[in-house]
């Protein structure tokens, strides 16, 4: 027993020492990450954003699950107006440390709002620009700003760039323009979106969209008009007309998934039940290989050429033996 203990004691001692070293090492990393994070926060408060970014990155390299460091990078991205990256950092911070959600949720929503506005920022168009042009009744310039790829519903809901008073005036002027002017297709569609989000002038919205869906030559405008028409019909309780409008949008080229949630709400079913399952491609059975019928052939008898005095035939040709050659006269 003593001999066994004498052999096991060094191993047990090494295990205890290594365990203690691991605890010390863990505590060291914890203190180092805390020090780097606090140094990064200090640089951030002093306005040295490059240095703060470097310290926060070092913290994440040591501990990828350190939520506050991700939040710090999100703040730096917001300062640089990189809203897409800020949104990613804030989400990662909440994932790593759910206790940060209450503090970061307003920043997360703000970054997401700015992230969604990115198409408007790139196009250089805001709702306050439309407000000025509509108030001046400058329809031509308004139409020139509404490019084909500009998301009109996003523009109509762009409340960040406009005051509540201006927004109310814009909605009132939009209704006046729709009643007393012949509007171009894109302007008409924008007016319909503005009035739809105001939840007013429902009959006027239906008239605008019905004429646009029937008379416009651009399929994209017709498709968008039918979808908004369906939403307007649903809003005023005309559910059957709403279904017809959504299905008309699909006939104009809209994907069924684009209107599936509207149809699911009308029919009170799951969205997945509206979207048909993709067709299952059954692999065709390969044809049977061509069979080759073997016809038995009777064996050909070949005479023994070594028999003296005999003339055999191979393929109809005479074969002369040695004996016939000796008796053959010259």
mmCIF file of C-alpha atoms in Angstrom:
data_model
loop_
_atom_site.group_PDB
_atom_site.id
_atom_site.type_symbol
_atom_site.label_atom_id
_atom_site.label_comp_id
_atom_site.label_asym_id
_atom_site.label_seq_id
_atom_site.Cartn_x
_atom_site.Cartn_y
_atom_site.Cartn_z
ATOM 1 C CA UNK A 1 0.000 0.000 0.000
ATOM 2 C CA UNK A 2 2.828 2.359 0.856
ATOM 3 C CA UNK A 3 4.554 1.520 -2.408
ATOM 4 C CA UNK A 4 1.365 2.294 -4.346
ATOM 5 C CA UNK A 5 0.939 5.592 -2.513
ATOM 6 C CA UNK A 6 4.584 6.436 -3.169
ATOM 7 C CA UNK A 7 3.973 6.009 -6.915
ATOM 8 C CA UNK A 8 0.617 7.858 -6.970
ATOM 9 C CA UNK A 9 1.687 10.806 -4.841
ATOM 10 C CA UNK A 10 3.734 12.590 -7.580
ATOM 11 C CA UNK A 11 0.847 12.245 -10.032
ATOM 12 C CA UNK A 12 -1.644 13.638 -7.517
ATOM 13 C CA UNK A 13 0.693 16.466 -6.670
ATOM 14 C CA UNK A 14 1.082 17.399 -10.367
ATOM 15 C CA UNK A 15 -2.704 17.341 -10.800
ATOM 16 C CA UNK A 16 -3.208 19.695 -7.861
ATOM 17 C CA UNK A 17 -0.508 22.058 -9.127
ATOM 18 C CA UNK A 18 -1.925 22.110 -12.672
ATOM 19 C CA UNK A 19 -5.438 22.744 -11.355
ATOM 20 C CA UNK A 20 -4.157 25.637 -9.325
ATOM 21 C CA UNK A 21 -2.284 27.008 -12.336
ATOM 22 C CA UNK A 22 -5.437 26.769 -14.470
ATOM 23 C CA UNK A 23 -7.390 28.757 -11.904
ATOM 24 C CA UNK A 24 -4.623 31.346 -11.731
ATOM 25 C CA UNK A 25 -4.474 31.520 -15.524
ATOM 26 C CA UNK A 26 -8.259 31.977 -15.761
ATOM 27 C CA UNK A 27 -8.161 34.738 -13.185
ATOM 28 C CA UNK A 28 -5.287 36.369 -15.048
ATOM 29 C CA UNK A 29 -7.247 36.396 -18.331
ATOM 30 C CA UNK A 30 -10.296 37.761 -16.525
ATOM 31 C CA UNK A 31 -8.306 40.606 -15.049
ATOM 32 C CA UNK A 32 -6.584 41.294 -18.365
ATOM 33 C CA UNK A 33 -9.856 41.478 -20.321
ATOM 34 C CA UNK A 34 -11.328 43.754 -17.662
ATOM 35 C CA UNK A 35 -8.276 46.029 -17.812
ATOM 36 C CA UNK A 36 -8.332 46.182 -21.636
ATOM 37 C CA UNK A 37 -12.066 46.883 -21.678
ATOM 38 C CA UNK A 38 -11.785 49.692 -19.125
ATOM 39 C CA UNK A 39 -8.851 51.167 -21.053
ATOM 40 C CA UNK A 40 -10.938 51.020 -24.234
ATOM 41 C CA UNK A 41 -13.820 52.787 -22.485
ATOM 42 C CA UNK A 42 -11.441 55.486 -21.286
ATOM 43 C CA UNK A 43 -10.129 56.018 -24.833
ATOM 44 C CA UNK A 44 -13.729 56.094 -26.089
ATOM 45 C CA UNK A 45 -14.694 58.818 -23.607
ATOM 46 C CA UNK A 46 -11.623 60.838 -24.585
ATOM 47 C CA UNK A 47 -12.618 60.682 -28.255
ATOM 48 C CA UNK A 48 -9.734 58.439 -29.334
ATOM 49 C CA UNK A 49 -11.974 56.066 -31.288
ATOM 50 C CA UNK A 50 -9.183 54.252 -33.131
ATOM 51 C CA UNK A 51 -7.486 53.356 -29.846
ATOM 52 C CA UNK A 52 -10.797 52.339 -28.297
ATOM 53 C CA UNK A 53 -11.515 50.089 -31.259
ATOM 54 C CA UNK A 54 -8.105 48.443 -30.840
ATOM 55 C CA UNK A 55 -8.671 47.712 -27.144
ATOM 56 C CA UNK A 56 -12.192 46.348 -27.712
ATOM 57 C CA UNK A 57 -10.878 44.045 -30.435
ATOM 58 C CA UNK A 58 -8.174 42.770 -28.082
ATOM 59 C CA UNK A 59 -10.822 41.977 -25.471
ATOM 60 C CA UNK A 60 -12.828 39.969 -28.007
ATOM 61 C CA UNK A 61 -9.695 38.121 -29.107
ATOM 62 C CA UNK A 62 -9.190 36.998 -25.501
ATOM 63 C CA UNK A 63 -12.870 36.351 -24.788
ATOM 64 C CA UNK A 64 -15.221 36.229 -27.818
ATOM 65 C CA UNK A 65 -18.225 36.094 -25.448
ATOM 66 C CA UNK A 66 -17.424 39.410 -23.729
ATOM 67 C CA UNK A 67 -20.673 41.254 -24.459
ATOM 68 C CA UNK A 68 -19.699 44.791 -23.358
ATOM 69 C CA UNK A 69 -16.790 44.807 -25.832
ATOM 70 C CA UNK A 70 -19.197 44.000 -28.686
ATOM 71 C CA UNK A 71 -21.431 46.816 -27.451
ATOM 72 C CA UNK A 72 -18.446 49.177 -27.495
ATOM 73 C CA UNK A 73 -17.726 48.267 -31.111
ATOM 74 C CA UNK A 74 -21.405 48.888 -31.863
ATOM 75 C CA UNK A 75 -21.140 52.398 -30.440
ATOM 76 C CA UNK A 76 -18.069 53.089 -32.569
ATOM 77 C CA UNK A 77 -19.894 51.828 -35.668
ATOM 78 C CA UNK A 78 -22.839 54.117 -34.890
ATOM 79 C CA UNK A 79 -20.465 57.088 -34.629
ATOM 80 C CA UNK A 80 -19.044 56.182 -38.052
ATOM 81 C CA UNK A 81 -22.640 55.865 -39.371
ATOM 82 C CA UNK A 82 -21.980 52.245 -40.280
ATOM 83 C CA UNK A 83 -25.445 51.185 -39.183
ATOM 84 C CA UNK A 84 -25.277 47.717 -40.681
ATOM 85 C CA UNK A 85 -22.180 46.879 -38.653
ATOM 86 C CA UNK A 86 -23.593 48.545 -35.535
ATOM 87 C CA UNK A 87 -26.708 46.391 -35.787
ATOM 88 C CA UNK A 88 -24.547 43.250 -35.985
ATOM 89 C CA UNK A 89 -22.409 44.265 -32.992
ATOM 90 C CA UNK A 90 -25.412 45.114 -30.802
ATOM 91 C CA UNK A 91 -27.101 41.808 -31.600
ATOM 92 C CA UNK A 92 -23.901 39.939 -30.796
ATOM 93 C CA UNK A 93 -23.561 41.820 -27.501
ATOM 94 C CA UNK A 94 -27.098 40.861 -26.439
ATOM 95 C CA UNK A 95 -26.495 37.259 -27.484
ATOM 96 C CA UNK A 96 -23.328 37.057 -25.384
ATOM 97 C CA UNK A 97 -24.760 38.933 -22.394
ATOM 98 C CA UNK A 98 -28.593 39.005 -22.242
ATOM 99 C CA UNK A 99 -28.432 41.387 -19.265
ATOM 100 C CA UNK A 100 -27.387 44.128 -21.703
ATOM 101 C CA UNK A 101 -30.659 43.912 -23.639
ATOM 102 C CA UNK A 102 -32.485 46.651 -21.697
ATOM 103 C CA UNK A 103 -29.656 49.124 -22.267
ATOM 104 C CA UNK A 104 -28.898 48.190 -25.871
ATOM 105 C CA UNK A 105 -32.409 47.676 -27.239
ATOM 106 C CA UNK A 106 -32.976 51.392 -28.056
ATOM 107 C CA UNK A 107 -29.603 51.528 -29.805
ATOM 108 C CA UNK A 108 -30.369 48.289 -31.633
ATOM 109 C CA UNK A 109 -33.685 49.657 -32.902
ATOM 110 C CA UNK A 110 -32.084 52.953 -33.885
ATOM 111 C CA UNK A 111 -29.320 51.227 -35.834
ATOM 112 C CA UNK A 112 -31.901 48.995 -37.515
ATOM 113 C CA UNK A 113 -33.973 52.022 -38.542
ATOM 114 C CA UNK A 114 -30.957 53.743 -40.046
ATOM 115 C CA UNK A 115 -29.921 50.474 -41.669
ATOM 116 C CA UNK A 116 -33.287 50.181 -43.407
ATOM 117 C CA UNK A 117 -33.037 53.808 -44.580
ATOM 118 C CA UNK A 118 -29.792 53.086 -46.406
ATOM 119 C CA UNK A 119 -31.452 52.929 -49.884
ATOM 120 C CA UNK A 120 -32.909 56.407 -49.304
ATOM 121 C CA UNK A 121 -29.572 57.759 -48.106
ATOM 122 C CA UNK A 122 -27.787 56.366 -51.156
ATOM 123 C CA UNK A 123 -30.419 57.870 -53.463
ATOM 124 C CA UNK A 124 -30.241 61.214 -51.641
ATOM 125 C CA UNK A 125 -34.021 61.347 -51.172
ATOM 126 C CA UNK A 126 -35.970 61.973 -47.975
ATOM 127 C CA UNK A 127 -39.603 62.597 -47.164
ATOM 128 C CA UNK A 128 -38.886 66.233 -46.327
ATOM 129 C CA UNK A 129 -37.682 66.692 -49.932
ATOM 130 C CA UNK A 130 -40.990 65.310 -51.163
ATOM 131 C CA UNK A 131 -42.787 67.606 -48.724
ATOM 132 C CA UNK A 132 -41.137 70.709 -50.211
ATOM 133 C CA UNK A 133 -41.893 69.648 -53.786
ATOM 134 C CA UNK A 134 -45.508 68.730 -53.043
ATOM 135 C CA UNK A 135 -46.122 71.999 -51.235
ATOM 136 C CA UNK A 136 -44.750 73.819 -54.302
ATOM 137 C CA UNK A 137 -46.788 71.496 -56.580
ATOM 138 C CA UNK A 138 -43.583 70.681 -58.458
ATOM 139 C CA UNK A 139 -44.741 67.285 -59.692
ATOM 140 C CA UNK A 140 -42.140 67.055 -62.454
ATOM 141 C CA UNK A 141 -39.177 67.286 -60.078
ATOM 142 C CA UNK A 142 -40.868 64.937 -57.649
ATOM 143 C CA UNK A 143 -41.242 62.348 -60.395
ATOM 144 C CA UNK A 144 -37.579 62.702 -61.370
ATOM 145 C CA UNK A 145 -36.527 61.870 -57.797
ATOM 146 C CA UNK A 146 -38.587 58.681 -57.621
ATOM 147 C CA UNK A 147 -36.351 56.234 -59.444
ATOM 148 C CA UNK A 148 -37.638 52.834 -60.432
ATOM 149 C CA UNK A 149 -35.555 51.069 -57.775
ATOM 150 C CA UNK A 150 -36.415 53.497 -54.964
ATOM 151 C CA UNK A 151 -38.538 51.761 -52.260
ATOM 152 C CA UNK A 152 -41.580 54.045 -52.166
ATOM 153 C CA UNK A 153 -43.167 52.531 -49.073
ATOM 154 C CA UNK A 154 -39.936 53.042 -47.151
ATOM 155 C CA UNK A 155 -39.896 56.661 -48.329
ATOM 156 C CA UNK A 156 -43.536 57.217 -47.335
ATOM 157 C CA UNK A 157 -42.807 55.917 -43.821
ATOM 158 C CA UNK A 158 -39.569 57.911 -43.436
ATOM 159 C CA UNK A 159 -40.660 59.872 -40.379
ATOM 160 C CA UNK A 160 -37.089 60.514 -39.195
ATOM 161 C CA UNK A 161 -36.451 63.271 -41.715
ATOM 162 C CA UNK A 162 -39.672 65.225 -41.191
ATOM 163 C CA UNK A 163 -41.452 66.950 -38.310
ATOM 164 C CA UNK A 164 -44.945 65.845 -37.225
ATOM 165 C CA UNK A 165 -46.411 69.151 -38.430
ATOM 166 C CA UNK A 166 -44.810 68.809 -41.856
ATOM 167 C CA UNK A 167 -46.012 65.221 -42.082
ATOM 168 C CA UNK A 168 -49.605 66.300 -41.454
ATOM 169 C CA UNK A 169 -49.351 69.001 -44.124
ATOM 170 C CA UNK A 170 -47.824 66.519 -46.559
ATOM 171 C CA UNK A 171 -50.701 64.086 -46.125
ATOM 172 C CA UNK A 172 -53.271 66.831 -46.646
ATOM 173 C CA UNK A 173 -51.494 68.143 -49.765
ATOM 174 C CA UNK A 174 -51.116 64.596 -51.136
ATOM 175 C CA UNK A 175 -54.881 64.113 -51.037
ATOM 176 C CA UNK A 176 -55.414 67.457 -52.788
ATOM 177 C CA UNK A 177 -52.933 66.608 -55.535
ATOM 178 C CA UNK A 178 -54.580 63.231 -56.102
ATOM 179 C CA UNK A 179 -58.002 64.836 -56.502
ATOM 180 C CA UNK A 180 -57.099 67.793 -58.695
ATOM 181 C CA UNK A 181 -54.068 66.699 -60.724
ATOM 182 C CA UNK A 182 -53.215 63.954 -63.156
ATOM 183 C CA UNK A 183 -50.249 62.381 -61.434
ATOM 184 C CA UNK A 184 -47.485 60.246 -62.985
ATOM 185 C CA UNK A 185 -47.434 56.597 -61.987
ATOM 186 C CA UNK A 186 -44.605 56.739 -59.450
ATOM 187 C CA UNK A 187 -45.972 59.903 -57.827
ATOM 188 C CA UNK A 188 -49.443 58.361 -57.707
ATOM 189 C CA UNK A 189 -48.065 55.257 -56.026
ATOM 190 C CA UNK A 190 -46.136 57.337 -53.477
ATOM 191 C CA UNK A 191 -49.269 59.372 -52.692
ATOM 192 C CA UNK A 192 -51.169 56.114 -52.122
ATOM 193 C CA UNK A 193 -48.495 54.939 -49.685
ATOM 194 C CA UNK A 194 -48.522 58.277 -47.831
ATOM 195 C CA UNK A 195 -52.300 58.206 -47.429
ATOM 196 C CA UNK A 196 -52.293 54.510 -46.509
ATOM 197 C CA UNK A 197 -49.876 55.100 -43.637
ATOM 198 C CA UNK A 198 -52.057 58.039 -42.549
ATOM 199 C CA UNK A 199 -54.982 55.585 -42.321
ATOM 200 C CA UNK A 200 -57.266 58.047 -44.051
ATOM 201 C CA UNK A 201 -58.847 58.678 -47.460
ATOM 202 C CA UNK A 202 -59.482 54.967 -48.013
ATOM 203 C CA UNK A 203 -61.790 55.453 -50.995
ATOM 204 C CA UNK A 204 -59.290 57.782 -52.651
ATOM 205 C CA UNK A 205 -56.531 55.203 -52.147
ATOM 206 C CA UNK A 206 -58.644 52.507 -53.799
ATOM 207 C CA UNK A 207 -59.401 54.772 -56.774
ATOM 208 C CA UNK A 208 -55.730 55.702 -57.228
ATOM 209 C CA UNK A 209 -54.506 52.131 -57.069
ATOM 210 C CA UNK A 210 -57.286 50.687 -59.214
ATOM 211 C CA UNK A 211 -56.514 53.075 -62.061
ATOM 212 C CA UNK A 212 -52.780 52.503 -61.665
ATOM 213 C CA UNK A 213 -53.111 48.711 -61.643
ATOM 214 C CA UNK A 214 -55.217 48.707 -64.804
ATOM 215 C CA UNK A 215 -53.665 51.452 -66.918
ATOM 216 C CA UNK A 216 -49.934 51.500 -66.132
ATOM 217 C CA UNK A 217 -47.573 49.963 -68.658
ATOM 218 C CA UNK A 218 -44.888 49.089 -66.113
ATOM 219 C CA UNK A 219 -45.397 45.619 -64.651
ATOM 220 C CA UNK A 220 -43.485 46.470 -61.483
ATOM 221 C CA UNK A 221 -45.804 49.416 -60.782
ATOM 222 C CA UNK A 222 -48.866 47.254 -61.436
ATOM 223 C CA UNK A 223 -47.552 44.519 -59.169
ATOM 224 C CA UNK A 224 -46.845 46.968 -56.338
ATOM 225 C CA UNK A 225 -50.215 48.667 -56.843
ATOM 226 C CA UNK A 226 -52.117 45.375 -56.612
ATOM 227 C CA UNK A 227 -50.397 44.439 -53.336
ATOM 228 C CA UNK A 228 -51.133 47.831 -51.768
ATOM 229 C CA UNK A 229 -54.677 47.686 -53.149
ATOM 230 C CA UNK A 230 -55.161 44.351 -51.403
ATOM 231 C CA UNK A 231 -53.963 45.849 -48.123
ATOM 232 C CA UNK A 232 -56.305 48.820 -48.554
ATOM 233 C CA UNK A 233 -59.263 46.556 -49.355
ATOM 234 C CA UNK A 234 -58.480 44.442 -46.315
ATOM 235 C CA UNK A 235 -58.295 47.589 -44.179
ATOM 236 C CA UNK A 236 -61.838 48.611 -45.092
ATOM 237 C CA UNK A 237 -63.215 45.082 -44.657
ATOM 238 C CA UNK A 238 -63.548 44.034 -48.306
ATOM 239 C CA UNK A 239 -61.775 40.727 -47.834
ATOM 240 C CA UNK A 240 -62.814 39.053 -51.074
ATOM 241 C CA UNK A 241 -61.590 42.037 -53.080
ATOM 242 C CA UNK A 242 -58.359 41.937 -51.100
ATOM 243 C CA UNK A 243 -57.803 38.298 -52.054
ATOM 244 C CA UNK A 244 -58.474 39.126 -55.704
ATOM 245 C CA UNK A 245 -55.923 41.939 -55.580
ATOM 246 C CA UNK A 246 -53.250 39.743 -54.003
ATOM 247 C CA UNK A 247 -53.794 37.010 -56.572
ATOM 248 C CA UNK A 248 -53.673 39.613 -59.347
ATOM 249 C CA UNK A 249 -50.278 40.691 -58.026
ATOM 250 C CA UNK A 250 -49.103 37.089 -58.312
ATOM 251 C CA UNK A 251 -50.361 36.981 -61.896
ATOM 252 C CA UNK A 252 -48.303 40.119 -62.555
ATOM 253 C CA UNK A 253 -45.166 38.310 -61.458
ATOM 254 C CA UNK A 254 -45.053 38.765 -57.682
ATOM 255 C CA UNK A 255 -43.880 35.703 -55.791
ATOM 256 C CA UNK A 256 -46.503 33.943 -53.721
ATOM 257 C CA UNK A 257 -44.274 34.328 -50.665
ATOM 258 C CA UNK A 258 -44.584 38.130 -51.051
ATOM 259 C CA UNK A 259 -48.334 37.969 -50.336
ATOM 260 C CA UNK A 260 -48.497 34.738 -48.335
ATOM 261 C CA UNK A 261 -48.682 36.493 -44.948
ATOM 262 C CA UNK A 262 -51.565 38.680 -46.160
ATOM 263 C CA UNK A 263 -53.500 35.675 -47.458
ATOM 264 C CA UNK A 264 -52.743 33.722 -44.291
ATOM 265 C CA UNK A 265 -54.174 36.560 -42.200
ATOM 266 C CA UNK A 266 -57.328 36.688 -44.317
ATOM 267 C CA UNK A 267 -57.887 32.927 -44.228
ATOM 268 C CA UNK A 268 -56.634 32.642 -40.625
ATOM 269 C CA UNK A 269 -54.235 29.849 -41.489
ATOM 270 C CA UNK A 270 -50.527 29.237 -41.141
ATOM 271 C CA UNK A 271 -48.320 31.002 -43.685
ATOM 272 C CA UNK A 272 -46.694 27.710 -44.644
ATOM 273 C CA UNK A 273 -50.066 26.332 -45.731
ATOM 274 C CA UNK A 274 -50.487 29.148 -48.261
ATOM 275 C CA UNK A 275 -47.186 28.546 -50.001
ATOM 276 C CA UNK A 276 -47.400 25.335 -52.042
ATOM 277 C CA UNK A 277 -44.742 22.729 -51.624
ATOM 278 C CA UNK A 278 -42.193 22.741 -54.418
ATOM 279 C CA UNK A 279 -42.804 20.007 -56.967
ATOM 280 C CA UNK A 280 -40.915 16.848 -56.211
ATOM 281 C CA UNK A 281 -38.766 15.870 -59.125
ATOM 282 C CA UNK A 282 -39.011 12.126 -59.555
ATOM 283 C CA UNK A 283 -35.986 10.695 -61.206
ATOM 284 C CA UNK A 284 -36.981 8.915 -64.383
ATOM 285 C CA UNK A 285 -36.370 5.169 -64.472
ATOM 286 C CA UNK A 286 -33.657 4.480 -67.032
ATOM 287 C CA UNK A 287 -34.814 2.350 -69.968
ATOM 288 C CA UNK A 288 -33.976 -1.295 -70.080
ATOM 289 C CA UNK A 289 -30.731 -1.927 -71.977
ATOM 290 C CA UNK A 290 -31.127 -3.383 -75.443
ATOM 291 C CA UNK A 291 -30.810 -7.159 -75.304
ATOM 292 C CA UNK A 292 -28.783 -8.855 -77.974
ATOM 293 C CA UNK A 293 -30.196 -12.203 -78.994
ATOM 294 C CA UNK A 294 -27.466 -14.731 -79.627
ATOM 295 C CA UNK A 295 -28.306 -17.126 -82.431
ATOM 296 C CA UNK A 296 -26.451 -20.436 -82.185
ATOM 297 C CA UNK A 297 -24.399 -21.247 -85.284
ATOM 298 C CA UNK A 298 -23.657 -24.808 -86.300
ATOM 299 C CA UNK A 299 -19.955 -25.649 -86.040
ATOM 300 C CA UNK A 300 -18.002 -25.786 -89.307
ATOM 301 C CA UNK A 301 -16.210 -29.069 -89.944
ATOM 302 C CA UNK A 302 -12.678 -28.584 -91.205
ATOM 303 C CA UNK A 303 -11.064 -31.648 -92.800
ATOM 304 C CA UNK A 304 -7.815 -32.997 -91.477
ATOM 305 C CA UNK A 305 -5.175 -31.750 -93.905
ATOM 306 C CA UNK A 306 -2.645 -34.284 -92.701
ATOM 307 C CA UNK A 307 -4.511 -37.199 -94.279
ATOM 308 C CA UNK A 308 -2.509 -38.282 -97.350
ATOM 309 C CA UNK A 309 -4.115 -38.260 -100.745
ATOM 310 C CA UNK A 310 -6.974 -35.996 -99.727
ATOM 311 C CA UNK A 311 -7.840 -32.600 -101.016
ATOM 312 C CA UNK A 312 -9.660 -30.581 -98.457
ATOM 313 C CA UNK A 313 -11.449 -27.276 -98.717
ATOM 314 C CA UNK A 314 -11.321 -24.235 -96.496
ATOM 315 C CA UNK A 315 -13.799 -21.615 -97.376
ATOM 316 C CA UNK A 316 -14.368 -23.191 -100.802
ATOM 317 C CA UNK A 317 -10.657 -23.133 -101.773
ATOM 318 C CA UNK A 318 -8.848 -26.431 -102.521
ATOM 319 C CA UNK A 319 -5.953 -27.356 -100.294
ATOM 320 C CA UNK A 320 -3.236 -29.531 -101.829
ATOM 321 C CA UNK A 321 -1.453 -32.040 -99.618
ATOM 322 C CA UNK A 322 2.203 -33.035 -99.858
ATOM 323 C CA UNK A 323 1.292 -36.291 -101.611
ATOM 324 C CA UNK A 324 -0.639 -34.575 -104.384
ATOM 325 C CA UNK A 325 2.286 -32.196 -104.897
ATOM 326 C CA UNK A 326 4.644 -35.177 -105.502
ATOM 327 C CA UNK A 327 2.283 -36.815 -108.033
ATOM 328 C CA UNK A 328 1.472 -33.562 -109.791
ATOM 329 C CA UNK A 329 3.136 -33.572 -113.257
ATOM 330 C CA UNK A 330 5.182 -30.582 -114.148
#
